[in-house]
PDB file of C-alpha atoms in Angstrom:
ATOM      1  CA  MET A 159      -0.270  -0.204  -0.162  1.00  0.00           C
ATOM      2  CA  GLY A 160       1.202   3.318  -0.926  1.00  0.00           C
ATOM      3  CA  THR A 161       0.753   6.917  -0.151  1.00  0.00           C
ATOM      4  CA  ALA A 162      -0.770   9.216  -3.743  1.00  0.00           C
ATOM      5  CA  ILE A 163       0.202  12.859  -3.452  1.00  0.00           C
ATOM      6  CA  SER A 164      -0.489  14.867  -6.833  1.00  0.00           C
ATOM      7  CA  LEU A 165       1.246  17.757  -9.006  1.00  0.00           C
ATOM      8  CA  ALA A 166      -0.070  20.513 -10.297  1.00  0.00           C
ATOM      9  CA  GLY A 167       1.312  23.572 -12.228  1.00  0.00           C
ATOM     10  CA  LEU A 168       1.066  26.659 -10.023  1.00  0.00           C
ATOM     11  CA  LYS A 169       3.254  29.205  -9.214  1.00  0.00           C
ATOM     12  CA  GLY A 170       4.723  29.622  -5.671  1.00  0.00           C
ATOM     13  CA  GLN A 171       3.899  32.414  -3.681  1.00  0.00           C
ATOM     14  CA  GLN A 172       5.985  33.906  -0.457  1.00  0.00           C
ATOM     15  CA  VAL A 173       4.714  33.345   3.264  1.00  0.00           C
ATOM     16  CA  VAL A 174       5.426  34.869   6.289  1.00  0.00           C
ATOM     17  CA  TYR A 175       3.868  32.297   8.213  1.00  0.00           C
ATOM     18  CA  ASP A 176       3.797  28.788   7.657  1.00  0.00           C
ATOM     19  CA  SER A 177       4.158  25.186   9.056  1.00  0.00           C
ATOM     20  CA  TYR A 178       7.681  24.180  10.147  1.00  0.00           C
ATOM     21  CA  TYR A 179       8.635  22.778   6.656  1.00  0.00           C
ATOM     22  CA  SER A 180       9.356  24.887   4.256  1.00  0.00           C
ATOM     23  CA  PRO A 181      10.493  23.958   0.242  1.00  0.00           C
ATOM     24  CA  LEU A 182      13.705  22.910   0.043  1.00  0.00           C
ATOM     25  CA  SER A 183      14.253  24.596  -3.116  1.00  0.00           C
ATOM     26  CA  THR A 184      14.808  28.411  -2.254  1.00  0.00           C
ATOM     27  CA  SER A 185      14.388  29.364  -5.884  1.00  0.00           C
ATOM     28  CA  ARG A 186      10.870  30.682  -7.133  1.00  0.00           C
ATOM     29  CA  PRO A 187      10.638  30.229 -10.934  1.00  0.00           C
ATOM     30  CA  ARG A 188       7.675  31.813 -13.129  1.00  0.00           C
ATOM     31  CA  GLU A 189       6.729  28.696 -14.473  1.00  0.00           C
ATOM     32  CA  GLY A 190       7.352  25.118 -12.413  1.00  0.00           C
ATOM     33  CA  LEU A 191       5.476  22.347 -10.656  1.00  0.00           C
ATOM     34  CA  GLU A 192       3.976  22.414  -7.208  1.00  0.00           C
ATOM     35  CA  VAL A 193       3.868  19.174  -4.895  1.00  0.00           C
ATOM     36  CA  HIS A 194       1.247  19.411  -2.574  1.00  0.00           C
ATOM     37  CA  PHE A 195       1.109  17.302   0.527  1.00  0.00           C
ATOM     38  CA  SER A 196      -1.823  17.618   2.509  1.00  0.00           C
ATOM     39  CA  LEU A 197      -1.381  17.265   6.359  1.00  0.00           C
ATOM     40  CA  LEU A 198      -3.518  15.345   9.367  1.00  0.00           C
ATOM     41  CA  SER A 199      -3.263  18.725  10.804  1.00  0.00           C
ATOM     42  CA  GLY A 200      -5.283  20.338   7.841  1.00  0.00           C
ATOM     43  CA  GLN A 201      -2.011  22.444   7.049  1.00  0.00           C
ATOM     44  CA  VAL A 202      -0.721  21.785   3.350  1.00  0.00           C
ATOM     45  CA  LEU A 203       2.874  21.576   2.356  1.00  0.00           C
ATOM     46  CA  THR A 204       3.871  22.823  -0.985  1.00  0.00           C
ATOM     47  CA  LEU A 205       7.285  21.629  -2.622  1.00  0.00           C
ATOM     48  CA  THR A 206       8.539  23.645  -5.366  1.00  0.00           C
ATOM     49  CA  LEU A 207      10.145  21.691  -8.533  1.00  0.00           C
ATOM     50  CA  SER A 208      11.838  23.842 -11.369  1.00  0.00           C
ATOM     51  CA  ARG A 209       9.967  22.325 -15.006  1.00  0.00           C
ATOM     52  CA  LYS A 210      13.884  21.799 -16.191  1.00  0.00           C
ATOM     53  CA  ALA A 211      14.135  19.064 -12.701  1.00  0.00           C
ATOM     54  CA  THR A 212      14.441  15.755 -13.786  1.00  0.00           C
ATOM     55  CA  VAL A 213      12.747  12.896 -11.898  1.00  0.00           C
ATOM     56  CA  GLN A 214      15.371  11.903 -10.052  1.00  0.00           C
ATOM     57  CA  ALA A 215      15.791  15.603  -8.999  1.00  0.00           C
ATOM     58  CA  ALA A 216      12.444  15.770  -7.935  1.00  0.00           C
ATOM     59  CA  ARG A 217      12.283  12.414  -6.283  1.00  0.00           C
ATOM     60  CA  ARG A 218      15.406  13.089  -4.271  1.00  0.00           C
ATOM     61  CA  GLN A 219      13.870  16.503  -3.130  1.00  0.00           C
ATOM     62  CA  ILE A 220      10.676  14.697  -2.143  1.00  0.00           C
ATOM     63  CA  ALA A 221      12.659  11.729  -0.218  1.00  0.00           C
ATOM     64  CA  GLY A 222      14.671  14.848   1.862  1.00  0.00           C
ATOM     65  CA  LEU A 223      11.349  16.444   3.301  1.00  0.00           C
ATOM     66  CA  CYS A 224       9.744  13.011   4.042  1.00  0.00           C
ATOM     67  CA  CYS A 225      12.930  12.063   5.146  1.00  0.00           C
ATOM     68  CA  VAL A 226      12.739   8.771   3.712  1.00  0.00           C
ATOM     69  CA  PRO A 227      15.418   7.010   1.405  1.00  0.00           C
ATOM     70  CA  ASP A 228      15.530   8.030  -2.179  1.00  0.00           C
ATOM     71  CA  GLN A 229      14.390   4.655  -3.504  1.00  0.00           C
ATOM     72  CA  ALA A 230      10.976   4.905  -1.267  1.00  0.00           C
ATOM     73  CA  VAL A 231       9.556   7.533  -3.582  1.00  0.00           C
ATOM     74  CA  HIS A 232       8.057   7.150  -7.416  1.00  0.00           C
ATOM     75  CA  VAL A 233       6.556   9.399  -9.682  1.00  0.00           C
ATOM     76  CA  ILE A 234       3.797   8.237 -11.364  1.00  0.00           C
ATOM     77  CA  CYS A 235       2.155   8.952 -14.955  1.00  0.00           C
ATOM     78  CA  ALA A 236      -0.350   7.392 -16.325  1.00  0.00           C
ATOM     79  CA  GLY A 237      -0.090   4.388 -13.908  1.00  0.00           C
ATOM     80  CA  GLU A 238       3.332   3.723 -15.265  1.00  0.00           C
ATOM     81  CA  PRO A 239       6.408   4.754 -12.776  1.00  0.00           C
ATOM     82  CA  LEU A 240       8.851   7.544 -15.042  1.00  0.00           C
ATOM     83  CA  PRO A 241      12.739   7.144 -15.818  1.00  0.00           C
ATOM     84  CA  ASP A 242      14.630   9.245 -13.545  1.00  0.00           C
ATOM     85  CA  GLU A 243      16.285  10.798 -16.531  1.00  0.00           C
ATOM     86  CA  LEU A 244      13.088  12.225 -18.068  1.00  0.00           C
ATOM     87  CA  ARG A 245      12.548  15.883 -17.374  1.00  0.00           C
ATOM     88  CA  LEU A 246       9.492  17.413 -16.254  1.00  0.00           C
ATOM     89  CA  VAL A 247       9.454  20.055 -18.816  1.00  0.00           C
ATOM     90  CA  GLY A 248       7.567  17.879 -20.995  1.00  0.00           C
ATOM     91  CA  LEU A 249       4.739  16.494 -19.162  1.00  0.00           C
ATOM     92  CA  GLU A 250       1.445  17.651 -19.303  1.00  0.00           C
ATOM     93  CA  GLN A 251      -0.157  14.622 -17.652  1.00  0.00           C
ATOM     94  CA  THR A 252      -1.303  14.707 -14.048  1.00  0.00           C
ATOM     95  CA  LEU A 253       1.500  13.050 -12.022  1.00  0.00           C
ATOM     96  CA  HIS A 254       1.318  11.217  -8.768  1.00  0.00           C
ATOM     97  CA  VAL A 255       3.631  10.545  -6.010  1.00  0.00           C
ATOM     98  CA  ILE A 256       3.902   7.028  -4.469  1.00  0.00           C
ATOM     99  CA  PHE A 257       5.563   6.048  -1.521  1.00  0.00           C
ATOM    100  CA  ASN A 258       6.878   2.394  -1.759  1.00  0.00           C
ATOM    101  CA  SER A 259       6.136   1.096   1.525  1.00  0.00           C
ATOM    102  CA  SER A 260       8.478  -1.622   1.433  1.00  0.00           C
ATOM    103  CA  ARG A 261      11.017   0.733   2.061  1.00  0.00           C
ATOM    104  CA  LEU A 262       9.614   2.970   4.664  1.00  0.00           C
ATOM    105  CA  LYS A 263      10.882   1.766   8.540  1.00  0.00           C
ATOM    106  CA  GLY A 264       8.861   1.733  11.405  1.00  0.00           C
ATOM    107  CA  PRO A 265       9.351   0.858  15.089  1.00  0.00           C
ATOM    108  CA  VAL A 266       6.051  -1.088  15.352  1.00  0.00           C
ATOM    109  CA  LYS A 267       5.457  -3.947  13.298  1.00  0.00           C
ATOM    110  CA  GLY A 268       2.969  -3.509  10.629  1.00  0.00           C
ATOM    111  CA  HIS A 269       2.758   0.059  10.788  1.00  0.00           C
ATOM    112  CA  ALA A 270       6.086   0.446   8.195  1.00  0.00           C
ATOM    113  CA  THR A 271       3.662  -2.086   5.803  1.00  0.00           C
ATOM    114  CA  ALA A 272       0.474  -0.760   6.193  1.00  0.00           C
ATOM    115  CA  GLY A 273       1.971   2.820   4.563  1.00  0.00           C
ATOM    116  CA  ILE A 274       1.083   4.168   7.880  1.00  0.00           C
ATOM    117  CA  TRP A 275       4.986   5.487   9.250  1.00  0.00           C
ATOM    118  CA  HIS A 276       6.084   7.980   6.822  1.00  0.00           C
ATOM    119  CA  GLY A 277       8.340  11.448   7.245  1.00  0.00           C
ATOM    120  CA  LEU A 278       5.164  13.548   7.082  1.00  0.00           C
ATOM    121  CA  GLN A 279       3.315  12.164   9.341  1.00  0.00           C
ATOM    122  CA  ALA A 280       5.754  11.930  12.029  1.00  0.00           C
ATOM    123  CA  ARG A 281       6.825  15.808  11.102  1.00  0.00           C
ATOM    124  CA  ALA A 282       3.429  16.516  11.226  1.00  0.00           C
ATOM    125  CA  LEU A 283       2.586  15.157  14.716  1.00  0.00           C
ATOM    126  CA  LEU A 284       6.086  16.135  16.229  1.00  0.00           C
ATOM    127  CA  LEU A 285       6.936  19.472  14.932  1.00  0.00           C
ATOM    128  CA  ASN A 286       4.010  21.471  14.447  1.00  0.00           C
ATOM    129  CA  PRO A 287       2.223  23.063  17.590  1.00  0.00           C
ATOM    130  CA  VAL A 288      -0.594  20.271  19.217  1.00  0.00           C
ATOM    131  CA  PRO A 289      -4.124  21.832  18.023  1.00  0.00           C
ATOM    132  CA  ARG A 290      -5.619  24.781  20.522  1.00  0.00           C
ATOM    133  CA  GLY A 291      -7.812  23.125  23.134  1.00  0.00           C
ATOM    134  CA  SER A 292      -5.676  20.167  22.742  1.00  0.00           C
ATOM    135  CA  SER A 293      -2.614  18.852  24.987  1.00  0.00           C
ATOM    136  CA  GLY A 294       0.402  16.571  24.491  1.00  0.00           C
ATOM    137  CA  GLU A 295       1.634  14.076  27.178  1.00  0.00           C
ATOM    138  CA  GLY A 296       4.904  11.900  27.173  1.00  0.00           C
ATOM    139  CA  THR A 297       6.954  10.391  29.303  1.00  0.00           C
ATOM    140  CA  PHE A 298      10.819  11.409  29.171  1.00  0.00           C
ATOM    141  CA  HIS A 299      13.529   8.645  30.158  1.00  0.00           C
ATOM    142  CA  ILE A 300      17.288   9.365  30.638  1.00  0.00           C
ATOM    143  CA  HIS A 301      19.066   6.266  29.912  1.00  0.00           C
ATOM    144  CA  GLU A 302      22.849   5.124  30.621  1.00  0.00           C
ATOM    145  CA  GLY A 303      25.379   6.166  28.680  1.00  0.00           C
ATOM    146  CA  GLY A 304      24.068  10.117  27.825  1.00  0.00           C
ATOM    147  CA  MET A 305      21.015   8.186  25.585  1.00  0.00           C
ATOM    148  CA  GLN A 306      18.028  10.450  26.134  1.00  0.00           C
ATOM    149  CA  SER A 307      14.593   9.724  25.091  1.00  0.00           C
ATOM    150  CA  PHE A 308      11.758  11.003  24.752  1.00  0.00           C
ATOM    151  CA  LEU A 309       8.282   8.339  24.608  1.00  0.00           C
ATOM    152  CA  TYR A 310       4.661   9.836  23.445  1.00  0.00           C
ATOM    153  CA  THR A 311       1.808   7.835  25.790  1.00  0.00           C
ATOM    154  CA  SER A 312      -0.478   9.077  23.356  1.00  0.00           C
ATOM    155  CA  HIS A 313       1.030   8.243  20.176  1.00  0.00           C
ATOM    156  CA  GLU A 314       2.653   4.651  21.337  1.00  0.00           C
ATOM    157  CA  ILE A 315       4.423   4.861  17.880  1.00  0.00           C
ATOM    158  CA  TYR A 316       6.040   8.053  17.592  1.00  0.00           C
ATOM    159  CA  SER A 317       9.653   8.584  19.745  1.00  0.00           C
ATOM    160  CA  LEU A 318      11.946  11.140  19.808  1.00  0.00           C
ATOM    161  CA  SER A 319      15.748  10.449  21.005  1.00  0.00           C
ATOM    162  CA  ALA A 320      18.751  12.595  21.660  1.00  0.00           C
ATOM    163  CA  THR A 321      22.568  11.766  22.512  1.00  0.00           C
ATOM    164  CA  LYS A 322      24.724  13.817  23.430  1.00  0.00           C
ATOM    165  CA  LYS A 323      27.870  14.911  21.293  1.00  0.00           C
ATOM    166  CA  PRO A 324      31.253  14.464  22.027  1.00  0.00           C
ATOM    167  CA  GLY A 325      33.913  17.338  21.987  1.00  0.00           C
ATOM    168  CA  GLY A 326      33.265  20.540  20.223  1.00  0.00           C
ATOM    169  CA  ALA A 327      32.185  24.125  22.076  1.00  0.00           C
ATOM    170  CA  GLY A 328      29.546  24.170  24.214  1.00  0.00           C
ATOM    171  CA  ARG A 329      26.858  21.377  24.332  1.00  0.00           C
ATOM    172  CA  ASN A 330      25.367  19.617  21.477  1.00  0.00           C
ATOM    173  CA  PHE A 331      22.696  16.841  21.399  1.00  0.00           C
ATOM    174  CA  ALA A 332      21.765  14.960  18.206  1.00  0.00           C
ATOM    175  CA  ILE A 333      18.296  14.766  17.866  1.00  0.00           C
ATOM    176  CA  ARG A 334      16.419  11.822  15.888  1.00  0.00           C
ATOM    177  CA  ILE A 335      12.843  10.721  14.970  1.00  0.00           C
ATOM    178  CA  GLU A 336      12.406   6.697  15.562  1.00  0.00           C
ATOM    179  CA  GLY A 337      12.186   4.915  11.999  1.00  0.00           C
ATOM    180  CA  LEU A 338      13.170   8.060   9.925  1.00  0.00           C
ATOM    181  CA  GLU A 339      16.952   7.105   8.621  1.00  0.00           C
ATOM    182  CA  LYS A 340      17.525  11.038   7.083  1.00  0.00           C
ATOM    183  CA  TYR A 341      15.782  12.894   9.592  1.00  0.00           C
ATOM    184  CA  ARG A 342      18.491  15.423  11.804  1.00  0.00           C
ATOM    185  CA  ALA A 343      18.085  18.021  14.422  1.00  0.00           C
ATOM    186  CA  ARG A 344      20.058  19.455  17.411  1.00  0.00           C
ATOM    187  CA  ILE A 345      20.217  21.149  20.248  1.00  0.00           C
ATOM    188  CA  HIS A 346      23.317  23.713  21.187  1.00  0.00           C
ATOM    189  CA  ARG A 347      24.409  25.360  24.409  1.00  0.00           C
ATOM    190  CA  PRO A 348      27.242  27.888  23.671  1.00  0.00           C
ATOM    191  CA  LEU A 349      29.962  28.066  26.441  1.00  0.00           C
ATOM    192  CA  SER A 350      29.008  31.750  26.698  1.00  0.00           C
ATOM    193  CA  HIS A 351      25.636  31.487  28.380  1.00  0.00           C
ATOM    194  CA  LYS A 352      23.191  29.388  29.922  1.00  0.00           C
ATOM    195  CA  ALA A 353      20.681  29.339  26.623  1.00  0.00           C
ATOM    196  CA  TYR A 354      19.674  26.140  24.688  1.00  0.00           C
ATOM    197  CA  ALA A 355      18.628  26.291  20.939  1.00  0.00           C
ATOM    198  CA  LEU A 356      16.770  23.728  19.150  1.00  0.00           C
ATOM    199  CA  TYR A 357      17.204  23.329  15.322  1.00  0.00           C
ATOM    200  CA  ASP A 358      14.841  21.163  13.203  1.00  0.00           C
ATOM    201  CA  ASP A 359      18.159  20.866  11.038  1.00  0.00           C
ATOM    202  CA  ALA A 360      21.665  19.557  11.960  1.00  0.00           C
ATOM    203  CA  THR A 361      23.483  21.484   9.165  1.00  0.00           C
ATOM    204  CA  SER A 362      24.100  25.084  10.119  1.00  0.00           C
ATOM    205  CA  SER A 363      22.761  26.607   6.930  1.00  0.00           C
ATOM    206  CA  GLY A 364      19.374  27.234   6.694  1.00  0.00           C
ATOM    207  CA  ALA A 365      18.510  25.545   9.837  1.00  0.00           C
ATOM    208  CA  ARG A 366      14.837  26.089  11.383  1.00  0.00           C
ATOM    209  CA  GLU A 367      14.591  27.790  14.960  1.00  0.00           C
ATOM    210  CA  MET A 368      12.358  25.904  17.125  1.00  0.00           C
ATOM    211  CA  GLY A 369      12.881  27.866  20.296  1.00  0.00           C
ATOM    212  CA  VAL A 370      15.286  29.396  23.192  1.00  0.00           C
ATOM    213  CA  LEU A 371      15.287  27.943  26.569  1.00  0.00           C
ATOM    214  CA  TYR A 372      17.018  30.425  28.745  1.00  0.00           C
ATOM    215  CA  LEU A 373      17.918  29.588  32.339  1.00  0.00           C
ATOM    216  CA  ARG A 374      18.508  32.606  34.272  1.00  0.00           C
ATOM    217  CA  SER A 375      19.584  32.228  38.019  1.00  0.00           C
ATOM    218  CA  LYS A 376      22.854  32.556  38.712  1.00  0.00           C
ATOM    219  CA  ARG A 377      22.704  29.578  41.697  1.00  0.00           C
ATOM    220  CA  ARG A 378      24.096  26.337  40.554  1.00  0.00           C
ATOM    221  CA  VAL A 379      21.253  24.197  42.674  1.00  0.00           C
ATOM    222  CA  GLY A 380      17.985  24.868  43.793  1.00  0.00           C
ATOM    223  CA  PRO A 381      15.218  26.371  41.863  1.00  0.00           C
ATOM    224  CA  SER A 382      15.553  29.060  38.774  1.00  0.00           C
ATOM    225  CA  ASP A 383      13.710  31.131  36.769  1.00  0.00           C
ATOM    226  CA  VAL A 384      13.643  30.271  33.228  1.00  0.00           C
ATOM    227  CA  GLU A 385      12.177  31.239  29.800  1.00  0.00           C
ATOM    228  CA  PHE A 386      10.967  29.733  26.322  1.00  0.00           C
ATOM    229  CA  VAL A 387      11.226  31.996  23.498  1.00  0.00           C
ATOM    230  CA  MET A 388      10.142  30.574  20.682  1.00  0.00           C
ATOM    231  CA  PRO A 389       8.736  31.650  17.335  1.00  0.00           C
ATOM    232  CA  ARG A 390       5.157  33.292  17.180  1.00  0.00           C
ATOM    233  CA  VAL A 391       2.136  30.696  16.019  1.00  0.00           C
ATOM    234  CA  ASN A 392      -1.089  32.778  14.484  1.00  0.00           C
ATOM    235  CA  GLU A 393      -4.809  32.211  15.994  1.00  0.00           C
ATOM    236  CA  ASP A 394      -4.836  29.628  12.815  1.00  0.00           C
ATOM    237  CA  GLY A 395      -2.105  27.710  14.077  1.00  0.00           C
ATOM    238  CA  ALA A 396       0.268  28.721  11.756  1.00  0.00           C
ATOM    239  CA  ALA A 397       3.937  29.559  13.169  1.00  0.00           C
ATOM    240  CA  ALA A 398       6.624  32.076  11.908  1.00  0.00           C
ATOM    241  CA  CYS A 399       9.670  30.196  10.140  1.00  0.00           C
ATOM    242  CA  LEU A 400      13.292  31.770  11.263  1.00  0.00           C
ATOM    243  CA  ARG A 401      16.023  30.323  10.059  1.00  0.00           C
ATOM    244  CA  ALA A 402      19.523  30.544  11.514  1.00  0.00           C
ATOM    245  CA  SER A 403      21.041  31.717   8.622  1.00  0.00           C
ATOM    246  CA  SER A 404      19.644  35.180   9.473  1.00  0.00           C
ATOM    247  CA  GLU A 405      19.287  36.995  12.420  1.00  0.00           C
ATOM    248  CA  SER A 406      18.904  34.250  15.630  1.00  0.00           C
ATOM    249  CA  ILE A 407      16.107  33.912  18.022  1.00  0.00           C
ATOM    250  CA  CYS A 408      18.561  35.146  20.691  1.00  0.00           C
ATOM    251  CA  GLN A 409      19.847  38.371  18.481  1.00  0.00           C
ATOM    252  CA  ARG A 410      16.121  39.071  17.891  1.00  0.00           C
ATOM    253  CA  TYR A 411      14.965  39.008  21.577  1.00  0.00           C
ATOM    254  CA  ASP A 412      17.903  40.528  22.724  1.00  0.00           C
ATOM    255  CA  ARG A 413      17.381  43.883  20.931  1.00  0.00           C
ATOM    256  CA  GLY A 414      13.768  43.592  21.814  1.00  0.00           C
ATOM    257  CA  ARG A 415      12.741  42.650  18.321  1.00  0.00           C
ATOM    258  CA  VAL A 416       9.612  40.355  19.747  1.00  0.00           C
ATOM    259  CA  GLU A 417       7.313  40.757  17.178  1.00  0.00           C
ATOM    260  CA  HIS A 418       7.774  37.092  15.467  1.00  0.00           C
ATOM    261  CA  LEU A 419       8.326  35.711  19.317  1.00  0.00           C
ATOM    262  CA  GLN A 420       6.481  34.169  22.167  1.00  0.00           C
ATOM    263  CA  VAL A 421       7.444  34.109  25.310  1.00  0.00           C
ATOM    264  CA  LEU A 422       6.816  31.683  28.247  1.00  0.00           C
ATOM    265  CA  THR A 423       7.953  31.990  31.548  1.00  0.00           C
ATOM    266  CA  GLY A 424       8.312  29.995  34.936  1.00  0.00           C
ATOM    267  CA  SER A 425      10.439  28.001  37.084  1.00  0.00           C
ATOM    268  CA  CYS A 426      11.957  24.450  37.858  1.00  0.00           C
ATOM    269  CA  ALA A 427      12.728  22.817  40.660  1.00  0.00           C
ATOM    270  CA  GLU A 428      14.365  19.264  41.593  1.00  0.00           C
ATOM    271  CA  SER A 429      11.232  17.440  40.945  1.00  0.00           C
ATOM    272  CA  ARG A 430       8.671  19.884  38.974  1.00  0.00           C
ATOM    273  CA  ILE A 431       9.209  22.385  36.156  1.00  0.00           C
ATOM    274  CA  GLU A 432       6.314  24.734  35.136  1.00  0.00           C
ATOM    275  CA  LEU A 433       5.829  27.247  32.237  1.00  0.00           C
ATOM    276  CA  ARG A 434       3.044  29.798  31.473  1.00  0.00           C
ATOM    277  CA  TRP A 435       2.071  31.899  29.031  1.00  0.00           C
ATOM    278  CA  GLN A 436      -0.796  34.445  29.355  1.00  0.00           C
ATOM    279  CA  ASP A 437      -1.690  33.019  32.834  1.00  0.00           C
ATOM    280  CA  ASP A 438      -2.043  29.582  31.603  1.00  0.00           C
ATOM    281  CA  CYS A 439       0.137  26.695  32.406  1.00  0.00           C
ATOM    282  CA  ILE A 440       1.538  25.765  28.811  1.00  0.00           C
ATOM    283  CA  PHE A 441       4.014  23.010  30.553  1.00  0.00           C
ATOM    284  CA  GLU A 442       4.270  20.858  33.350  1.00  0.00           C
ATOM    285  CA  ALA A 443       6.739  18.415  34.056  1.00  0.00           C
ATOM    286  CA  GLN A 444       6.839  16.140  36.833  1.00  0.00           C
ATOM    287  CA  ALA A 445       9.227  13.777  38.421  1.00  0.00           C
ATOM    288  CA  ALA A 446       8.093  10.080  38.723  1.00  0.00           C
ATOM    289  CA  ASP A 447      10.405   7.564  39.675  1.00  0.00           C
ATOM    290  CA  ASN A 448      13.534   7.410  37.106  1.00  0.00           C
ATOM    291  CA  SER A 449      11.406   9.307  34.598  1.00  0.00           C
ATOM    292  CA  TRP A 450       9.358  12.630  34.075  1.00  0.00           C
ATOM    293  CA  ALA A 451       5.695  13.023  33.452  1.00  0.00           C
ATOM    294  CA  VAL A 452       5.275  15.830  30.709  1.00  0.00           C
ATOM    295  CA  SER A 453       2.409  17.529  29.219  1.00  0.00           C
ATOM    296  CA  PHE A 454       1.886  20.679  27.309  1.00  0.00           C
ATOM    297  CA  GLN A 455      -0.427  22.628  25.213  1.00  0.00           C
ATOM    298  CA  HIS A 456      -1.002  24.940  22.151  1.00  0.00           C
ATOM    299  CA  PRO A 457       1.367  26.833  21.141  1.00  0.00           C
ATOM    300  CA  LEU A 458       3.962  23.898  22.534  1.00  0.00           C
ATOM    301  CA  SER A 459       4.969  21.239  19.973  1.00  0.00           C
ATOM    302  CA  HIS A 460       6.238  17.782  20.800  1.00  0.00           C
ATOM    303  CA  PHE A 461       9.723  18.618  20.071  1.00  0.00           C
ATOM    304  CA  GLN A 462       9.640  22.255  21.523  1.00  0.00           C
ATOM    305  CA  ALA A 463       8.436  20.168  24.902  1.00  0.00           C
ATOM    306  CA  PHE A 464      11.620  17.591  24.254  1.00  0.00           C
ATOM    307  CA  GLY A 465      14.016  20.691  23.506  1.00  0.00           C
ATOM    308  CA  ILE A 466      12.764  22.197  26.713  1.00  0.00           C
ATOM    309  CA  MET A 467      13.491  18.845  28.933  1.00  0.00           C
ATOM    310  CA  ILE A 468      16.696  18.317  27.535  1.00  0.00           C
ATOM    311  CA  GLY A 469      18.015  21.742  28.325  1.00  0.00           C
ATOM    312  CA  MET A 470      16.195  21.724  31.608  1.00  0.00           C
ATOM    313  CA  LEU A 471      17.992  18.160  32.751  1.00  0.00           C
ATOM    314  CA  ASP A 472      21.252  19.047  30.814  1.00  0.00           C
ATOM    315  CA  ASN A 473      21.883  22.106  32.897  1.00  0.00           C
ATOM    316  CA  ALA A 474      20.872  20.355  36.547  1.00  0.00           C
ATOM    317  CA  CYS A 475      23.202  17.397  35.576  1.00  0.00           C
ATOM    318  CA  LEU A 476      26.120  20.707  34.884  1.00  0.00           C
ATOM    319  CA  ALA A 477      25.048  22.050  38.356  1.00  0.00           C
ATOM    320  CA  SER A 478      25.720  18.642  40.038  1.00  0.00           C
ATOM    321  CA  PHE A 479      29.047  18.139  38.599  1.00  0.00           C
ATOM    322  CA  HIS A 480      30.004  21.413  39.478  1.00  0.00           C
ATOM    323  CA  LYS A 481      28.809  21.711  43.159  1.00  0.00           C
TER     324      LYS A 481
END
């Protein structure tokens, strides 16, 4: 079983607010093809392709966007797969993109072969804000060897994991979504100050900033004041896309430019963490045995909640080390 997606000949339009998935191609040709992905959240993801692009180039861009192997993507016309070397410019018929489920991996037996586990669904659920009026729940485990994983109790087939990378300047964590071979994200804390930045891309160029966690207390141990600064989410659920290659969230916030930002404030203690926005409790975590029970609401996403926990507990680990 596969997932079919249509391609249509439309012109691309620049947007200020969108989902966290921007087209991989930064060019805006006058005439091109757009791939429209209808997500479960109701949002639409668009990938712009030049009409001079080959089928192989289209497959690679779509695979990269969906975080699946190139071999899992096929471009179909009139029921037949198109050869890689063929250019899109001469194709007037409706095209379809098929995900070959035999090439997709899933953490739960049966989900991959059913065509359910693929990059768009996972990223739509984990990286976009949870819908207004609903909440997200999960359990955060710290494993031996420095491996940290966040498992979602409401969606058991999805999980995020973080591994601390050795060496380098500051504190660096590599983030993975289980089942997506090509997905890479990161969390970075510089040596200069106590702030953890979340990126939806492991590369430095073109990475999307998902938020920055500030730990304001100068005490090494005990309760601490915290802030989480994130891209602003509109009433319709669309979020501002802020790229690390331009002005960063830290730079915007330090200069008082908060028109595209939201600031959650709160505190963290030994066994409890809380963040609030406009007098509402948006994020709450409670220590329980060898794990943390986490709950959060709109406008946060699962990815942001995961990053908040990593920053909080990594800072606590550093504080304990320097006691």
